[in-house]
């Protein structure tokens, strides 16, 4: 199978190799089950195999086979909860194969192709439509934060202490305080960056022109939901750009900027080391936000 280069990392573990070995069979079985014609995989893939597909009536779709991580386990549940409002629509789901059949955004232009402030305007209009009251089966943000707090010191040591201890201590303190003092719990997405919002001009006018894709859902307070957009490099990677996004999104959405800042520091540092791989750009974001004190 011709896999996107972004999926090369899965070969590094036995679980990843087992998933890769199963993909050809699952792809064939899903295509048969849903009577799909599938094309070559999309090349921009890092956590799943996604392929363009056509249904028997000619409808365009996307077949997505997820890598079986915990963060995306409830993607289908989130898409079903939104039911096409501000997000792509789930057409079918095979939980056993972690396979999703999704409508296809067309033209599919990513949000980061817009000038940064116009992109932020889109986010300010989109996010309130995604803030739905939610409980089970979604993981609470407080529970997820407890996991980050537990794992971060060990990951830091294992990776050779790739950043200053002060960053770790600050992130742990912030996460501890924020997790226990949250506001109203709604459905939030811990991966809503500017590459995961696509143009959907061809869909109904009351749903487009921009829709969210690839959610990693949790239930938590609204301030957490803008974290990926604040830290993401797609709309500019500099101290000024990060601080500007924090201010614009907090102001435009009526959020507490200090809580947004705290969640961004904690979550970004938690995601700065994964399986001993260090992401220096995330560590930079944490430094920039801490050094505003």
Rosetta silent file (secondary structure, phi, psi, omega in degrees, C-alpha in Angstrom):
SEQUENCE: XXXXXXXXXXXXXXXXXXXXXXXXXXXXXXXXXXXXXXXXXXXXXXXXXXXXXXXXXXXXXXXXXXXXXXXXXXXXXXXXXXXXXXXXXXXXXXXXXXXXXXXXXXXXXXXXXXXXXXXXXXXXXXXXXXXXXXXXXXXXXXXXXXXXXXXXXXXXXXXXXXXXXXXXXXXXXXXXXXXXXXXXXXXXXXXXXXXXXXXXXXXXXXXXXXXXXXXXXXXXXXXXXXXXXXXXXXXXXXXXXXXXXXXXXXXXXXXXXXXXXXXXXXXXXXXXXXXXXXXXXXXXXXXXXXXXX
SCORE:     score description
SCORE:     0.000 S_00000001
   1 L     0.000  135.854 -179.896    0.000    0.000    0.000 S_00000001
   2 L   -81.710   96.216 -175.907    1.273    3.468   -0.931 S_00000001
   3 L   -90.647  144.522  172.713    1.254    5.172    2.454 S_00000001
   4 L   -61.128  146.483 -178.721    1.692    8.903    3.007 S_00000001
   5 H   -60.884  -28.808 -178.999    5.095    9.781    4.458 S_00000001
   6 H   -64.010  -14.532  178.472    3.385   11.328    7.465 S_00000001
   7 H   -96.065    4.167 -178.414    2.408    7.830    8.634 S_00000001
   8 H   -58.455  -28.931 -176.268    5.983    6.508    8.671 S_00000001
   9 H   -61.844  -24.907 -175.852    6.095    6.962   12.453 S_00000001
  10 H   -70.340  -17.943  179.216    3.657    4.074   13.001 S_00000001
  11 H   -69.845  -11.879 -174.976    6.291    1.583   11.850 S_00000001
  12 H   -81.399   -2.053  179.231    8.216    2.254   15.049 S_00000001
  13 L  -134.718  158.783  179.084    5.962    0.174   17.315 S_00000001
  14 H   -65.623  -36.644  178.003    4.486   -3.311   17.256 S_00000001
  15 H   -64.719  -40.643  178.700    0.974   -1.842   17.503 S_00000001
  16 H   -64.924  -41.966  179.722    1.676    0.403   14.535 S_00000001
  17 H   -66.510  -35.636  176.805    3.035   -2.449   12.445 S_00000001
  18 H   -65.423  -40.215  177.919   -0.014   -4.564   13.281 S_00000001
  19 H   -63.163  -44.675  179.173   -2.286   -1.706   12.176 S_00000001
  20 H   -61.480  -39.010 -179.609   -0.381   -1.330    8.913 S_00000001
  21 H   -65.981  -31.901 -178.315   -0.629   -5.065    8.272 S_00000001
  22 H   -82.753  -20.108 -172.637   -4.410   -4.977    8.741 S_00000001
  23 H   -55.630  -47.655 -177.743   -5.030   -1.888    6.580 S_00000001
  24 H   -58.456  -41.110  179.046   -5.230   -3.583    3.148 S_00000001
  25 H   -66.573  -46.330 -179.084   -7.851   -6.065    4.373 S_00000001
  26 H   -63.440  -38.278  178.990   -9.877   -3.419    6.197 S_00000001
  27 H   -61.871  -45.729  179.155   -9.748   -1.115    3.186 S_00000001
  28 H   -63.506  -43.687 -178.236  -11.087   -3.843    0.918 S_00000001
  29 H   -66.120  -40.153  178.849  -13.791   -4.851    3.394 S_00000001
  30 H   -68.293  -39.890  178.350  -14.969   -1.268    3.932 S_00000001
  31 H   -61.714  -39.816  178.461  -15.050   -0.558    0.208 S_00000001
  32 H   -70.070  -43.249 -176.794  -17.184   -3.655   -0.297 S_00000001
  33 H   -60.738  -41.561 -175.576  -19.454   -2.962    2.682 S_00000001
  34 L  -104.372    8.862  176.634  -20.253    0.583    1.543 S_00000001
  35 L    54.544   55.603 -174.907  -19.926   -0.065   -2.227 S_00000001
  36 L  -103.776  147.467  162.402  -17.171    2.493   -2.652 S_00000001
  37 E  -103.825  120.732 -175.540  -14.781    3.371   -5.423 S_00000001
  38 E  -112.795  149.382  177.066  -11.653    4.652   -3.679 S_00000001
  39 E  -106.155 -173.916  178.839   -8.694    6.615   -4.977 S_00000001
  40 E   -63.078  151.793 -177.342   -5.098    6.974   -3.778 S_00000001
  41 E   -60.355  148.174  169.027   -4.655    8.166   -0.174 S_00000001
  42 L   -64.211  139.725 -175.097   -4.550   11.857    0.639 S_00000001
  43 L   -79.728  -23.744 -178.693   -0.904   12.759    1.229 S_00000001
  44 L   -85.764   72.481 -177.874   -1.563   15.102    4.193 S_00000001
  45 L  -131.503  134.393 -179.077   -2.057   12.314    6.726 S_00000001
  46 L  -132.497  -18.742 -176.846   -0.393   11.910   10.115 S_00000001
  47 L  -137.132    8.362  178.382   -2.778    9.905   12.311 S_00000001
  48 E  -165.286  164.851  172.908   -5.025    7.985    9.911 S_00000001
  49 E  -101.059  121.350 -177.914   -5.292    6.711    6.368 S_00000001
  50 E  -124.488  133.037 -176.324   -7.791    8.811    4.406 S_00000001
  51 E  -132.173  141.337  172.490   -8.834    8.149    0.819 S_00000001
  52 E   -67.252  143.799 -177.025  -11.206    9.914   -1.586 S_00000001
  53 E  -142.436  157.110  173.147  -14.226    7.763   -2.343 S_00000001
  54 E  -125.000  133.005  173.544  -17.370    7.740   -4.480 S_00000001
  55 L   -79.123  166.079 -177.799  -20.662    6.179   -3.444 S_00000001
  56 L   -55.862  -30.583 -179.413  -22.724    4.236   -6.023 S_00000001
  57 L   -85.821    5.688  179.186  -24.852    7.325   -6.753 S_00000001
  58 L    93.528   -6.344  179.001  -21.731    9.388   -7.481 S_00000001
  59 L   -61.113  134.224  177.810  -21.666   11.214   -4.143 S_00000001
  60 E   -82.436  146.472 -177.433  -18.129   12.147   -3.129 S_00000001
  61 E  -151.923  179.970  173.925  -16.922   11.015    0.276 S_00000001
  62 E  -130.835  130.084  172.869  -13.822   10.240    2.323 S_00000001
  63 E   -99.321  122.907 -176.095  -12.986    6.833    3.760 S_00000001
  64 E  -121.719  123.947  175.763  -10.920    7.211    6.909 S_00000001
  65 E  -110.544  110.596 -172.582   -9.174    4.368    8.732 S_00000001
  66 E   -79.876  141.295  162.840   -7.994    5.648   12.087 S_00000001
  67 L   -66.241  135.145 -171.159   -4.829    4.702   13.866 S_00000001
  68 L   -78.208   63.678  174.037   -6.231    3.238   17.112 S_00000001
  69 L   -94.131  165.678 -176.953   -5.148    5.948   19.555 S_00000001
  70 L   -74.332  -33.057 -173.136   -7.237    7.106   22.487 S_00000001
  71 L   -63.990  -30.566 -178.003   -7.462   10.754   21.465 S_00000001
  72 L  -102.790    8.509 -174.862   -9.503   10.013   18.335 S_00000001
  73 L   -56.738  -37.357 -174.701  -11.572    7.168   19.788 S_00000001
  74 L  -105.665   25.066  176.484  -14.733    9.270   19.979 S_00000001
  75 H   -57.524  -46.823 -178.957  -14.335   11.195   16.715 S_00000001
  76 H   -62.540  -38.019  179.315  -17.403    9.506   15.243 S_00000001
  77 H   -64.400  -39.662  179.017  -19.434   10.297   18.383 S_00000001
  78 H   -66.311  -45.220  179.804  -18.503   13.980   18.141 S_00000001
  79 H   -62.278  -38.680  177.598  -19.377   14.170   14.445 S_00000001
  80 H   -65.494  -37.678  179.636  -22.702   12.460   15.155 S_00000001
  81 H   -65.679  -40.358  179.295  -23.413   14.966   17.955 S_00000001
  82 H   -75.338  -28.827  175.707  -22.737   17.923   15.640 S_00000001
  83 L    50.759   44.515  174.804  -24.724   16.262   12.819 S_00000001
  84 L    85.715   -3.277  179.212  -23.169   18.407   10.118 S_00000001
  85 L   -87.178  107.978  179.932  -23.506   21.751   11.924 S_00000001
  86 L    71.443    6.482  178.938  -20.112   23.477   11.628 S_00000001
  87 E  -145.701  158.952  176.316  -18.428   20.103   11.028 S_00000001
  88 L   -62.384  154.678 -176.880  -18.315   17.500    8.312 S_00000001
  89 L   -92.279  136.221  173.089  -21.115   14.944    8.399 S_00000001
  90 E   -80.572  122.708 -179.592  -20.561   11.324    9.408 S_00000001
  91 E   -93.939  -35.546 -179.938  -22.136    9.065    6.770 S_00000001
  92 E  -162.569  160.999 -174.601  -21.291    5.661    8.269 S_00000001
  93 E  -148.239  132.655  174.488  -19.105    4.151   10.971 S_00000001
  94 E  -119.676   94.339 -174.839  -17.477    0.756   11.526 S_00000001
  95 H   -60.813  -36.555 -177.051  -16.183    0.798   15.142 S_00000001
  96 H   -61.602  -36.008  179.425  -14.411   -2.557   14.882 S_00000001
  97 H   -98.395    2.955 -174.063  -12.167   -1.353   12.078 S_00000001
  98 L    50.507   46.194 -177.321  -12.054    2.264   13.350 S_00000001
  99 E  -110.022  134.571  178.159  -13.394    3.207    9.912 S_00000001
 100 E  -124.593  134.723  171.035  -15.391    6.357    9.181 S_00000001
 101 E  -105.279  119.462 -170.579  -17.195    7.253    5.977 S_00000001
 102 E  -123.074  151.554  170.685  -17.371   11.037    5.806 S_00000001
 103 E   -68.411  155.326 -176.673  -18.727   13.634    3.448 S_00000001
 104 L  -103.552  128.086  174.608  -16.008   15.393    1.499 S_00000001
 105 L   -71.898  129.301  175.329  -15.341   19.105    1.856 S_00000001
 106 L  -132.474  130.196   10.881  -15.061   20.770   -1.519 S_00000001
 107 L   -79.017   -8.118  176.827  -12.975   22.616   -2.526 S_00000001
 108 L    80.953   16.607  178.380  -11.318   21.609    0.777 S_00000001
 109 L   -64.625  130.968 -179.865   -9.079   24.659    1.030 S_00000001
 110 E   -73.489  151.744 -177.064   -7.545   24.835    4.538 S_00000001
 111 H   -58.800  -30.821 -176.533   -8.316   27.829    6.720 S_00000001
 112 H   -70.712   -3.013  172.494   -4.646   28.813    6.901 S_00000001
 113 H   -76.525  -15.755  175.768   -4.795   29.892    3.256 S_00000001
 114 L   -80.139  157.640  169.307   -6.701   32.976    4.442 S_00000001
 115 L   -57.961  146.502 -171.858   -4.910   36.011    5.904 S_00000001
 116 H   -52.075  -45.726 -176.777   -4.504   35.405    9.658 S_00000001
 117 H   -70.692  -33.025  174.787   -7.104   37.885   10.904 S_00000001
 118 H   -66.679  -37.750  177.357   -9.709   36.717    8.406 S_00000001
 119 H   -63.167  -40.035  179.095   -9.023   33.136    9.536 S_00000001
 120 H   -66.856  -34.955  174.639   -9.557   34.144   13.166 S_00000001
 121 H   -59.190  -40.439  178.410  -12.877   35.754   12.215 S_00000001
 122 H   -62.602  -44.359 -179.159  -13.952   32.370   10.815 S_00000001
 123 H   -62.408  -42.108 -179.772  -12.961   30.612   14.050 S_00000001
 124 H   -62.956  -33.332  176.854  -14.878   33.149   16.156 S_00000001
 125 H   -79.873  -27.131 -173.358  -17.996   32.451   14.093 S_00000001
 126 H   -85.606  -43.300 -169.884  -17.536   28.671   14.014 S_00000001
 127 H   -58.679  -44.102 -179.239  -16.636   27.679   17.560 S_00000001
 128 H   -58.161  -25.773  177.917  -19.885   28.629   19.336 S_00000001
 129 H   -74.423  -19.821 -179.989  -21.733   26.241   17.003 S_00000001
 130 H   -92.611  -13.111 -178.228  -19.464   23.406   18.179 S_00000001
 131 L   -80.192   83.982  179.636  -19.930   24.086   21.907 S_00000001
 132 L  -102.396  143.428  171.012  -22.636   21.519   22.633 S_00000001
 133 E   -56.640  135.318 -174.778  -23.557   20.235   26.095 S_00000001
 134 L  -153.777  147.534  173.716  -21.915   16.832   26.348 S_00000001
 135 L  -135.136 -124.495  177.219  -21.172   14.040   28.774 S_00000001
 136 L   -62.791  146.678    6.255  -20.588   10.341   28.086 S_00000001
 137 L   -91.557   12.022 -172.414  -18.917    8.838   26.124 S_00000001
 138 L   -76.590  142.597  179.292  -16.504   11.778   25.913 S_00000001
 139 L   -72.005  133.042  175.819  -13.535   11.947   28.289 S_00000001
 140 E   -67.925  142.336  177.769  -13.668   14.884   30.729 S_00000001
 141 H   -57.736  -38.177  179.534  -10.898   17.443   30.319 S_00000001
 142 H   -60.366  -40.409  178.295  -10.124   17.170   34.030 S_00000001
 143 H   -66.997  -41.615  178.859   -9.444   13.444   33.632 S_00000001
 144 H   -64.884  -40.947  179.250   -7.277   14.038   30.577 S_00000001
 145 H   -63.135  -36.623  176.654   -5.350   16.770   32.385 S_00000001
 146 H   -61.414  -37.002  176.205   -4.666   14.378   35.268 S_00000001
 147 H   -65.899  -41.473  177.150   -3.085   12.028   32.747 S_00000001
 148 H   -62.146  -44.545 -179.172   -0.881   14.807   31.357 S_00000001
 149 H   -59.898  -39.339 -179.311    0.202   15.787   34.862 S_00000001
 150 H   -70.622  -38.976 -172.891    1.128   12.173   35.622 S_00000001
 151 H   -87.502  -27.804 -171.260    2.993   11.530   32.354 S_00000001
 152 H   -60.186  -45.293  179.664    4.813   14.803   31.714 S_00000001
 153 H   -61.552  -39.394  179.442    7.639   14.452   34.287 S_00000001
 154 H   -67.836  -41.473  178.940    8.448   10.930   33.077 S_00000001
 155 H   -63.481  -38.922  178.560    8.336   11.967   29.416 S_00000001
 156 H   -61.639  -45.236  178.590   10.605   14.917   30.211 S_00000001
 157 H   -65.857  -45.611 -177.725   13.172   12.638   31.867 S_00000001
 158 H   -60.901  -35.597 -177.783   12.951    9.986   29.133 S_00000001
 159 L   -84.221    5.129  177.629   13.532   12.561   26.400 S_00000001
 160 L    84.272   30.092  179.210   16.679   13.854   28.120 S_00000001
 161 L    51.597   64.378 -170.985   15.162   16.939   29.767 S_00000001
 162 L   -75.721   -3.463  176.985   14.687   18.791   26.462 S_00000001
 163 L  -147.226  169.439 -174.574   13.473   22.027   28.105 S_00000001
 164 L   -64.590  146.088  178.445   13.943   23.946   31.325 S_00000001
 165 H   -60.179  -31.249 -178.440   12.522   22.570   34.544 S_00000001
 166 H   -61.587  -33.136  178.442   10.742   25.903   35.104 S_00000001
 167 H   -66.708  -43.896  179.490    8.518   25.202   32.087 S_00000001
 168 H   -63.006  -47.204 -178.816    7.522   21.817   33.450 S_00000001
 169 H   -61.489  -42.097 -179.475    6.799   23.164   36.936 S_00000001
 170 H   -64.816  -43.561 -178.926    4.723   26.037   35.560 S_00000001
 171 H   -64.326  -41.728  179.712    2.687   23.761   33.279 S_00000001
 172 H   -64.286  -42.572  178.662    1.982   21.285   36.080 S_00000001
 173 H   -63.256  -44.470 -178.857    0.847   24.057   38.432 S_00000001
 174 H   -64.205  -46.136 -179.489   -1.399   25.613   35.805 S_00000001
 175 H   -61.464  -40.472 -179.702   -3.008   22.325   34.797 S_00000001
 176 H   -62.097  -46.068 -179.030   -3.682   21.399   38.413 S_00000001
 177 H   -70.976  -40.501 -177.374   -5.419   24.694   39.143 S_00000001
 178 H   -69.051  -40.852 -175.292   -7.348   24.953   35.883 S_00000001
 179 H   -61.832  -32.533 -175.384   -8.674   21.391   35.866 S_00000001
 180 L   -93.897    2.205 -174.934  -10.367   21.803   39.225 S_00000001
 181 L  -132.644   31.318 -174.580  -11.893   25.246   38.598 S_00000001
 182 L   -74.066  159.267  172.124  -13.560   24.951   35.189 S_00000001
 183 L   -87.361 -156.553 -177.277  -16.715   26.594   33.992 S_00000001
 184 L   -53.387  138.360 -178.373  -19.600   24.981   32.107 S_00000001
 185 L   -90.802  125.591  178.359  -18.667   21.721   30.383 S_00000001
 186 E  -134.781  173.407  177.549  -19.209   21.547   26.622 S_00000001
 187 E   -75.029  120.202  179.852  -17.884   19.510   23.724 S_00000001
 188 E  -123.944  162.167 -174.360  -14.368   20.770   22.916 S_00000001
 189 E  -126.460  117.633 -176.004  -11.784   19.662   20.385 S_00000001
 190 L   -84.310   11.889  178.198   -8.129   19.430   21.374 S_00000001
 191 L  -139.685   32.892 -178.772   -6.905   19.511   17.757 S_00000001
 192 L   -88.223   74.809  175.492   -8.881   22.314   16.084 S_00000001
 193 L   -96.907  179.064 -171.791   -5.982   24.064   14.341 S_00000001
 194 L   -74.618   -4.060  171.376   -6.140   26.003   11.070 S_00000001
 195 L   -92.807   -8.978 -179.000   -5.420   22.888    9.003 S_00000001
 196 L  -108.047   22.160  169.272   -8.483   21.124   10.413 S_00000001
 197 E  -127.640  121.082 -172.249  -11.027   23.654    9.157 S_00000001
 198 E  -120.696  150.859  175.587  -11.746   23.338    5.442 S_00000001
 199 E   -69.707  136.652 -177.038  -13.698   25.306    2.877 S_00000001
 200 L  -135.971   51.328 -176.306  -16.972   23.604    1.994 S_00000001
 201 L   -59.637  -28.782 -175.380  -18.537   25.926   -0.575 S_00000001
 202 L   -77.877   -9.565 -179.900  -20.209   23.028   -2.358 S_00000001
 203 L   -91.542  176.923 -174.746  -22.261   22.094    0.727 S_00000001
 204 L   -56.160  139.444 -175.503  -25.456   23.732    1.950 S_00000001
 205 L   -59.611  -30.359 -178.116  -25.114   27.470    2.495 S_00000001
 206 L   -78.512   -5.945  178.627  -26.416   27.227    6.066 S_00000001
 207 L  -107.879  -36.457 -178.174  -23.584   24.840    6.978 S_00000001
 208 L   -85.238 -166.251    5.607  -20.600   26.307    5.121 S_00000001
 209 L   -90.490    3.870 -179.715  -18.488   27.871    3.980 S_00000001
 210 E  -129.591  135.030 -179.093  -16.071   26.425    6.579 S_00000001
 211 E  -132.944  146.126  178.058  -16.363   23.104    8.422 S_00000001
 212 E   -81.922  146.179  176.023  -14.267   21.376   11.083 S_00000001
 213 L  -130.147  167.403  170.104  -12.689   17.975   10.438 S_00000001
 214 L    53.088   50.677 -179.642  -10.704   15.399   12.450 S_00000001
 215 L   -71.370  145.778  167.219  -11.912   16.177   15.991 S_00000001
 216 L  -116.792   87.889 -165.007  -10.195   14.821   19.077 S_00000001
 217 E   -83.258  149.519  170.726  -13.098   15.470   21.439 S_00000001
 218 E  -142.213  170.747  166.009  -13.273   16.037   25.176 S_00000001
 219 E  -108.404  127.947 -177.988  -15.769   17.677   27.502 S_00000001
 220 E  -168.457 -177.234 -179.207  -14.364   20.784   29.122 S_00000001
 221 L   -75.830  157.919 -173.765  -14.702   24.519   29.513 S_00000001
 222 H   -59.737  -33.897 -177.412  -14.820   26.784   26.471 S_00000001
 223 H   -57.486  -30.799 -178.498  -11.418   28.372   27.174 S_00000001
 224 H   -69.949  -26.958 -169.272   -9.697   25.102   26.320 S_00000001
 225 H   -68.359  -19.057 -179.189  -11.215   24.907   22.850 S_00000001
 226 H   -94.503   -2.164 -176.516   -9.063   27.669   21.336 S_00000001
 227 H   -54.575  -49.333 -178.356   -5.732   26.226   22.537 S_00000001
 228 H   -62.164  -32.654  179.564   -4.804   24.466   19.238 S_00000001
 229 H   -72.627  -35.882  178.980   -5.538   27.633   17.263 S_00000001
 230 H   -66.105  -47.489 -173.024   -3.440   29.786   19.617 S_00000001
 231 H   -84.539  -23.964 -171.874   -0.379   27.547   19.514 S_00000001
 232 L   -61.564  139.784 -177.578   -0.611   26.200   15.949 S_00000001
 233 H   -78.578   -6.396 -171.150    2.044   27.490   13.524 S_00000001
 234 H   -62.387  -30.840 -179.229   -0.327   27.577   10.535 S_00000001
 235 H  -105.077   20.882  178.318   -1.261   31.256   11.078 S_00000001
 236 L   118.949  132.418 -178.061    2.232   32.362   12.055 S_00000001
 237 L  -120.039   90.451  178.219    4.880   31.114   14.463 S_00000001
 238 L  -160.133  160.904  177.360    6.305   34.000   16.474 S_00000001
 239 H   -56.172  -42.306 -178.329    5.759   35.504   19.927 S_00000001
 240 H   -65.859  -41.598 -178.154    3.677   38.316   18.434 S_00000001
 241 H   -65.865  -42.994 -179.220    1.517   35.973   16.340 S_00000001
 242 H   -64.807  -45.609 -178.907    0.794   33.611   19.247 S_00000001
 243 H   -67.668  -34.673  177.910   -0.079   36.442   21.641 S_00000001
 244 H   -65.254  -43.923  179.256   -2.235   38.134   19.006 S_00000001
 245 H   -62.877  -40.371  178.892   -4.258   34.959   18.424 S_00000001
 246 H   -60.665  -45.212 -178.986   -4.751   34.527   22.162 S_00000001
 247 H   -67.149  -47.868 -176.959   -6.028   38.092   22.488 S_00000001
 248 H   -62.251  -45.237 -177.229   -8.254   38.052   19.390 S_00000001
 249 H   -70.822  -39.908  178.885   -9.900   34.719   20.175 S_00000001
 250 H   -63.853  -45.066 -178.860  -10.380   35.463   23.872 S_00000001
 251 H   -67.823  -47.621 -175.851  -11.907   38.859   23.135 S_00000001
 252 H   -66.891  -26.692 -177.737  -14.013   37.742   20.187 S_00000001
 253 H  -106.123    1.722  179.134  -15.446   34.724   22.011 S_00000001
 254 L    68.450   38.180 -177.706  -15.836   36.275   25.460 S_00000001
 255 L  -102.375  158.256  176.506  -13.291   33.960   27.075 S_00000001
 256 L   -76.911  112.111 -174.636  -11.025   34.499   30.076 S_00000001
 257 H   -64.251  -31.208  179.038   -7.613   35.206   28.494 S_00000001
 258 H   -69.682  -34.748  176.655   -5.636   34.038   31.525 S_00000001
 259 H   -71.856  -38.864  175.199   -7.379   30.669   31.468 S_00000001
 260 H   -60.021  -46.230  178.759   -6.797   30.395   27.722 S_00000001
 261 H   -59.478  -45.662 -179.056   -3.126   31.214   28.311 S_00000001
 262 H   -63.325  -45.955  177.839   -2.859   28.644   31.114 S_00000001
 263 H   -62.658  -37.315 -179.926   -4.510   25.854   29.132 S_00000001
 264 H   -64.963  -43.616  177.853   -2.291   26.668   26.147 S_00000001
 265 H   -61.225  -50.040 -175.621    0.855   26.417   28.248 S_00000001
 266 H   -65.741  -49.507 -176.663   -0.215   23.155   29.907 S_00000001
 267 H   -69.327  -39.213 -179.016   -1.611   21.347   26.874 S_00000001
 268 H   -65.463  -41.060  178.264    1.148   22.490   24.521 S_00000001
 269 H   -69.555  -35.673  176.898    3.886   21.292   26.834 S_00000001
 270 H   -61.336  -33.563 -179.464    2.030   17.997   27.374 S_00000001
 271 L   -94.377    7.659 -177.620    2.050   17.505   23.585 S_00000001
 272 L   -82.618  -12.479  175.921    5.653   18.662   23.128 S_00000001
 273 E  -132.853  124.926  179.339    7.027   15.148   23.683 S_00000001
 274 E  -138.471  118.958 -178.843    5.429   12.083   22.095 S_00000001
 275 L    50.066   44.778  178.013    7.022    8.642   22.148 S_00000001
 276 L    69.994    4.242  171.850   10.392   10.298   22.865 S_00000001
 277 E   -90.133  130.577 -177.944   10.036   12.626   19.869 S_00000001
 278 E  -103.687  136.076  179.498   10.464   16.271   20.896 S_00000001
 279 L  -111.197   94.553 -173.366    8.621   19.094   19.106 S_00000001
 280 H   -60.103  -32.044 -177.729   10.723   22.246   19.644 S_00000001
 281 H   -65.410  -30.612  177.007    8.132   24.619   18.135 S_00000001
 282 H   -70.538  -39.863  177.825    5.668   23.678   20.890 S_00000001
 283 H   -62.796  -37.199  177.436    8.282   24.349   23.561 S_00000001
 284 H   -60.671  -43.247  179.447    8.867   27.772   21.987 S_00000001
 285 H   -59.098  -43.448  179.570    5.166   28.623   22.329 S_00000001
 286 H   -61.734  -45.192  178.065    5.268   27.754   26.028 S_00000001
 287 H   -59.625  -45.178 -177.734    8.322   29.975   26.575 S_00000001
 288 H   -60.540  -40.252 -177.181    6.711   32.888   24.715 S_00000001
 289 H   -77.253  -34.161  177.499    3.537   32.693   26.820 S_00000001
 290 H   -71.837  -33.728 -175.570    5.349   32.231   30.131 S_00000001
 291 L   -79.855    7.364  171.615    7.734   35.077   29.417 S_00000001
 292 L   -80.739  -12.044 -179.349    4.870   37.561   29.232 S_00000001
 293 L   -66.872    0.000    0.000    4.888   37.596   33.047 S_00000001
